[in-house]
Short mmCIF file of C-alpha atoms in Angstrom, two decimals:
data_model
loop_
_atom_site.label_atom_id
_atom_site.label_comp_id
_atom_site.label_asym_id
_atom_site.label_seq_id
_atom_site.Cartn_x
_atom_site.Cartn_y
_atom_site.Cartn_z
CA MET A 1171 40.38 97.83 58.11
CA ARG A 1172 43.59 97.68 56.11
CA ILE A 1173 46.11 94.98 56.92
CA ASN A 1174 49.04 97.35 57.39
CA GLU A 1175 47.03 99.19 60.06
CA SER A 1176 46.29 95.98 61.93
CA ILE A 1177 49.56 94.13 62.47
CA ASP A 1178 53.27 94.76 62.07
CA ALA A 1179 54.24 92.49 59.17
CA ALA A 1180 57.96 92.50 60.05
CA GLU A 1181 57.28 91.56 63.68
CA LEU A 1182 54.90 88.84 62.57
CA ARG A 1183 57.42 87.40 60.12
CA ARG A 1184 60.12 87.38 62.79
CA ALA A 1185 57.87 85.64 65.33
CA LEU A 1186 56.77 83.03 62.79
CA GLU A 1187 60.36 82.27 61.80
CA GLN A 1188 61.59 82.10 65.40
CA GLY A 1189 58.56 80.19 66.62
CA ALA A 1190 58.15 82.55 69.56
CA GLY A 1191 57.02 86.05 70.33
CA SER A 1192 54.10 88.37 70.90
CA VAL A 1193 52.95 90.56 68.00
CA GLU A 1194 50.74 93.58 68.61
CA GLY A 1195 47.66 93.78 66.45
CA SER A 1196 45.33 96.75 66.23
CA GLU A 1197 43.57 97.99 69.36
CA ALA A 1198 40.47 96.12 68.26
CA LEU A 1199 42.29 92.81 67.80
CA GLY A 1200 44.87 92.86 70.59
CA PRO A 1201 48.11 90.84 70.71
CA LEU A 1202 48.97 87.60 68.96
CA GLN A 1203 51.18 85.02 70.70
CA VAL A 1204 53.26 82.72 68.50
CA GLN A 1205 54.67 79.46 69.81
CA GLY A 1206 56.44 76.56 68.11
CA GLY A 1207 57.64 75.69 64.65
CA CYS A 1208 55.44 74.74 61.71
CA ARG A 1209 56.64 71.20 60.90
CA LYS A 1210 53.17 69.64 61.17
CA GLY A 1211 50.95 72.69 60.71
CA ARG A 1212 49.84 76.12 61.88
CA LEU A 1213 46.80 76.67 64.12
CA LEU A 1214 44.96 79.91 64.94
CA LEU A 1215 43.88 79.05 68.49
CA THR A 1216 41.08 80.65 70.52
CA HIS A 1217 40.05 80.21 74.16
CA GLY A 1218 36.99 79.21 76.17
CA ALA A 1219 34.31 81.46 77.63
CA GLY A 1220 35.75 82.06 81.09
CA ALA A 1221 39.54 81.80 80.76
CA GLY A 1222 42.03 83.23 78.29
CA GLN A 1223 45.30 82.10 76.80
CA ASP A 1224 46.96 82.31 80.23
CA SER A 1225 44.89 79.41 81.60
CA ASP A 1226 46.92 76.43 82.80
CA PHE A 1227 45.22 74.21 80.22
CA LEU A 1228 46.01 76.39 77.20
CA LEU A 1229 49.55 77.18 78.35
CA GLU A 1230 50.30 73.46 78.60
CA LEU A 1231 48.48 72.64 75.37
CA ARG A 1232 50.45 75.23 73.43
CA ARG A 1233 53.72 73.89 74.86
CA ALA A 1234 52.69 70.36 73.96
CA LEU A 1235 51.66 71.36 70.44
CA ALA A 1236 55.01 73.08 69.94
CA ASP A 1237 56.77 69.88 71.05
CA ALA A 1238 54.64 67.94 68.55
CA GLY A 1239 55.46 70.27 65.65
CA VAL A 1240 52.37 72.50 65.50
CA GLN A 1241 52.80 76.27 65.54
CA THR A 1242 50.03 78.03 67.46
CA LEU A 1243 48.90 81.60 66.86
CA ALA A 1244 46.99 82.34 70.06
CA VAL A 1245 44.49 85.21 70.25
CA GLU A 1246 41.99 86.52 72.77
CA PHE A 1247 38.58 88.01 72.11
CA ALA A 1248 37.97 91.65 73.06
CA TYR A 1249 35.55 90.86 75.90
CA LEU A 1250 38.17 88.66 77.60
CA ARG A 1251 40.84 91.36 77.35
CA ARG A 1252 38.38 93.85 78.85
CA MET A 1253 37.55 91.38 81.62
CA ARG A 1254 41.23 91.14 82.49
CA ARG A 1255 41.68 94.94 82.47
CA GLU A 1256 38.68 95.52 84.73
CA GLY A 1257 39.44 92.61 87.03
CA ARG A 1258 35.92 91.22 86.96
CA ARG A 1259 34.16 88.49 85.06
CA ARG A 1260 31.77 89.27 82.26
CA PRO A 1261 29.86 87.02 79.85
CA PRO A 1262 30.95 86.78 76.24
CA PRO A 1263 28.92 88.64 73.61
CA ARG A 1264 26.74 86.88 71.07
CA VAL A 1265 28.66 84.14 69.32
CA GLU A 1266 28.12 85.82 65.94
CA LYS A 1267 30.23 88.78 67.12
CA LEU A 1268 33.04 86.41 68.10
CA VAL A 1269 32.87 84.78 64.68
CA GLU A 1270 33.47 88.20 63.11
CA GLU A 1271 36.43 88.85 65.45
CA LEU A 1272 38.01 85.55 64.48
CA ALA A 1273 37.35 86.28 60.80
CA SER A 1274 39.21 89.59 61.22
CA TRP A 1275 42.24 87.77 62.62
CA ARG A 1276 42.14 85.27 59.76
CA ASP A 1277 41.91 88.05 57.18
CA VAL A 1278 44.79 89.98 58.76
CA LEU A 1279 47.07 86.96 59.03
CA SER A 1280 46.39 84.97 55.87
CA PRO A 1281 48.25 87.24 53.39
CA HIS A 1282 51.43 86.83 55.47
CA LEU A 1283 51.34 83.03 55.73
CA GLU A 1284 52.64 80.43 53.31
CA ALA A 1285 51.43 77.34 55.18
CA PRO A 1286 47.65 76.78 55.41
CA LEU A 1287 46.05 78.29 58.50
CA TRP A 1288 43.88 75.91 60.51
CA LEU A 1289 41.23 77.24 62.89
CA GLY A 1290 40.60 75.89 66.35
CA GLY A 1291 39.92 76.55 69.97
CA LYS A 1292 38.98 75.36 73.41
CA SER A 1293 35.28 74.88 74.17
CA MET A 1294 33.48 78.10 73.12
CA GLY A 1295 36.47 79.07 70.98
CA GLY A 1296 36.13 75.81 69.09
CA ARG A 1297 32.46 76.50 68.49
CA VAL A 1298 33.34 79.94 67.11
CA ALA A 1299 36.02 78.44 64.85
CA SER A 1300 33.61 75.80 63.57
CA MET A 1301 30.95 78.40 62.77
CA LEU A 1302 33.48 80.45 60.80
CA ALA A 1303 34.67 77.34 58.93
CA ALA A 1304 31.08 76.35 58.14
CA ARG A 1305 30.41 79.83 56.78
CA ASP A 1306 33.63 80.57 54.89
CA GLY A 1307 35.57 77.31 54.70
CA ALA A 1308 38.97 76.61 56.25
CA ALA A 1309 42.06 74.47 55.76
CA GLY A 1310 40.99 72.43 58.78
CA LEU A 1311 39.53 72.53 62.28
CA VAL A 1312 40.83 71.47 65.71
CA LEU A 1313 38.15 71.52 68.42
CA CYS A 1314 39.35 70.87 71.97
CA GLY A 1315 36.56 70.03 74.39
CA TYR A 1316 33.79 70.96 71.96
CA PRO A 1317 30.60 72.16 73.72
CA PHE A 1318 28.16 69.83 72.00
CA HIS A 1319 25.51 70.97 74.50
CA PRO A 1320 25.32 72.86 77.82
CA PRO A 1321 26.04 70.68 80.87
CA ARG A 1322 22.99 68.65 81.91
CA ARG A 1323 21.09 69.86 78.81
CA PRO A 1324 21.90 67.19 76.19
CA GLU A 1325 18.78 68.08 74.20
CA ARG A 1326 20.22 71.53 73.34
CA ARG A 1327 22.77 70.44 70.76
CA ARG A 1328 25.09 73.02 69.18
CA LEU A 1329 25.44 71.28 65.84
CA GLU A 1330 23.16 73.30 63.55
CA HIS A 1331 26.06 74.48 61.39
CA TRP A 1332 27.96 71.19 61.26
CA PRO A 1333 26.34 69.89 58.04
CA ALA A 1334 28.03 72.82 56.25
CA LEU A 1335 31.54 71.77 57.35
CA ARG A 1336 33.68 70.71 54.39
CA CYS A 1337 37.18 70.73 55.90
CA PRO A 1338 39.06 68.08 57.94
CA THR A 1339 37.72 68.42 61.49
CA LEU A 1340 39.24 66.88 64.61
CA VAL A 1341 37.39 66.89 67.93
CA MET A 1342 39.72 66.14 70.85
CA GLN A 1343 37.34 65.26 73.67
CA GLY A 1344 37.51 63.83 77.18
CA GLU A 1345 35.34 60.76 77.64
CA ARG A 1346 33.58 62.35 80.65
CA ASP A 1347 33.19 65.86 79.25
CA PRO A 1348 29.88 67.25 80.62
CA PHE A 1349 29.52 69.24 77.37
CA GLY A 1350 29.42 65.95 75.44
CA THR A 1351 30.36 62.55 76.85
CA ARG A 1352 31.51 59.62 74.78
CA ASP A 1353 28.20 57.81 75.28
CA GLU A 1354 26.32 60.86 74.01
CA VAL A 1355 28.52 61.88 71.09
CA ASP A 1356 28.95 58.35 69.77
CA GLY A 1357 25.22 58.50 69.01
CA TYR A 1358 25.41 61.71 66.97
CA ASP A 1359 25.32 61.74 63.17
CA LEU A 1360 28.42 63.87 62.53
CA PRO A 1361 29.66 64.83 59.05
CA ASP A 1362 32.09 62.49 57.31
CA VAL A 1363 34.83 65.14 57.55
CA ALA A 1364 34.73 64.98 61.37
CA GLU A 1365 36.80 62.64 63.50
CA VAL A 1366 36.54 62.36 67.29
CA TYR A 1367 39.58 61.35 69.35
CA TRP A 1368 38.64 60.26 72.86
CA LEU A 1369 40.94 60.97 75.80
CA LYS A 1370 40.48 58.23 78.38
CA ASP A 1371 38.55 59.34 81.48
CA GLY A 1372 39.13 63.03 80.72
CA GLU A 1373 36.63 65.78 81.54
CA HIS A 1374 36.24 69.20 79.91
CA ASP A 1375 39.85 70.22 80.63
CA TRP A 1376 40.99 66.64 79.95
CA ARG A 1377 41.55 66.01 83.66
CA PRO A 1378 41.12 62.30 84.51
CA ARG A 1379 40.18 60.79 87.84
CA ARG A 1380 43.06 59.67 90.03
CA ALA A 1381 41.84 56.07 89.88
CA SER A 1382 42.48 56.05 86.11
CA GLY A 1383 46.24 56.06 86.68
CA LEU A 1384 46.56 58.94 84.21
CA THR A 1385 47.30 62.64 84.68
CA GLN A 1386 45.98 65.75 82.97
CA ILE A 1387 49.48 66.54 81.66
CA GLU A 1388 49.67 63.10 80.03
CA LEU A 1389 46.30 63.57 78.35
CA ILE A 1390 47.18 67.07 77.13
CA HIS A 1391 50.36 65.76 75.52
CA GLU A 1392 48.49 62.77 74.06
CA GLY A 1393 45.95 65.21 72.65
CA ALA A 1394 48.67 67.40 71.18
CA ARG A 1395 50.30 64.44 69.45
CA GLY A 1396 46.92 63.40 68.05
CA ILE A 1397 46.32 66.92 66.76
CA ALA A 1398 49.75 67.06 65.10
CA GLU A 1399 49.25 63.67 63.44
CA PHE A 1400 45.81 64.68 62.15
CA MET A 1401 47.08 67.98 60.75
CA ALA A 1402 50.04 66.30 59.07
CA ARG A 1403 47.76 63.65 57.57
CA HIS A 1404 45.53 66.33 56.05
CA ALA A 1405 48.28 68.74 54.99
#
């Protein structure tokens, strides 16, 4: 797949400079949504298993990251775009297929970018990004609500590839996340390159309980600031 058949370079350049816009990729890749300037860094951002880039969480996170100085390049996997077209839910394919999709986006975008391209995502998307980084390397990783294990199955850890990570890795995790609580993850032997930032009382979408006195919006913006600071520190 040649790059000039996959994305309009002039449209991409314009969107990157303006910090806004949707750029059409090939039929296989779909559109790319650009948001924010690149003062602190640039992040290729993927979504979770059941909701795309139009989820309330990712819409707010991308706004918050833009406010914090991180430019997001948001993409959706093919199965999610098909799910939206057909109007019915479907499970994602094998994670290895998603890794190849994300690798295609990276390969298409990288020749057009001056700033390093970080990889990241929400939940399943973060797992995909981490697997690609473990395989091929990356400038850095941002993992939002990482699925350390399936809910109520803490023995089934999804960390087999983590020893191969060599890039700066930030996990932004709610303390009550059923895919990996603070009590659980604090006991894991994670690589030295990985740092976990805990969002007080947050769950998988960083939503706290009312009794905490916090709101989901506050935690999303706190998370975005933490991401921006981490990316700037490792630029």
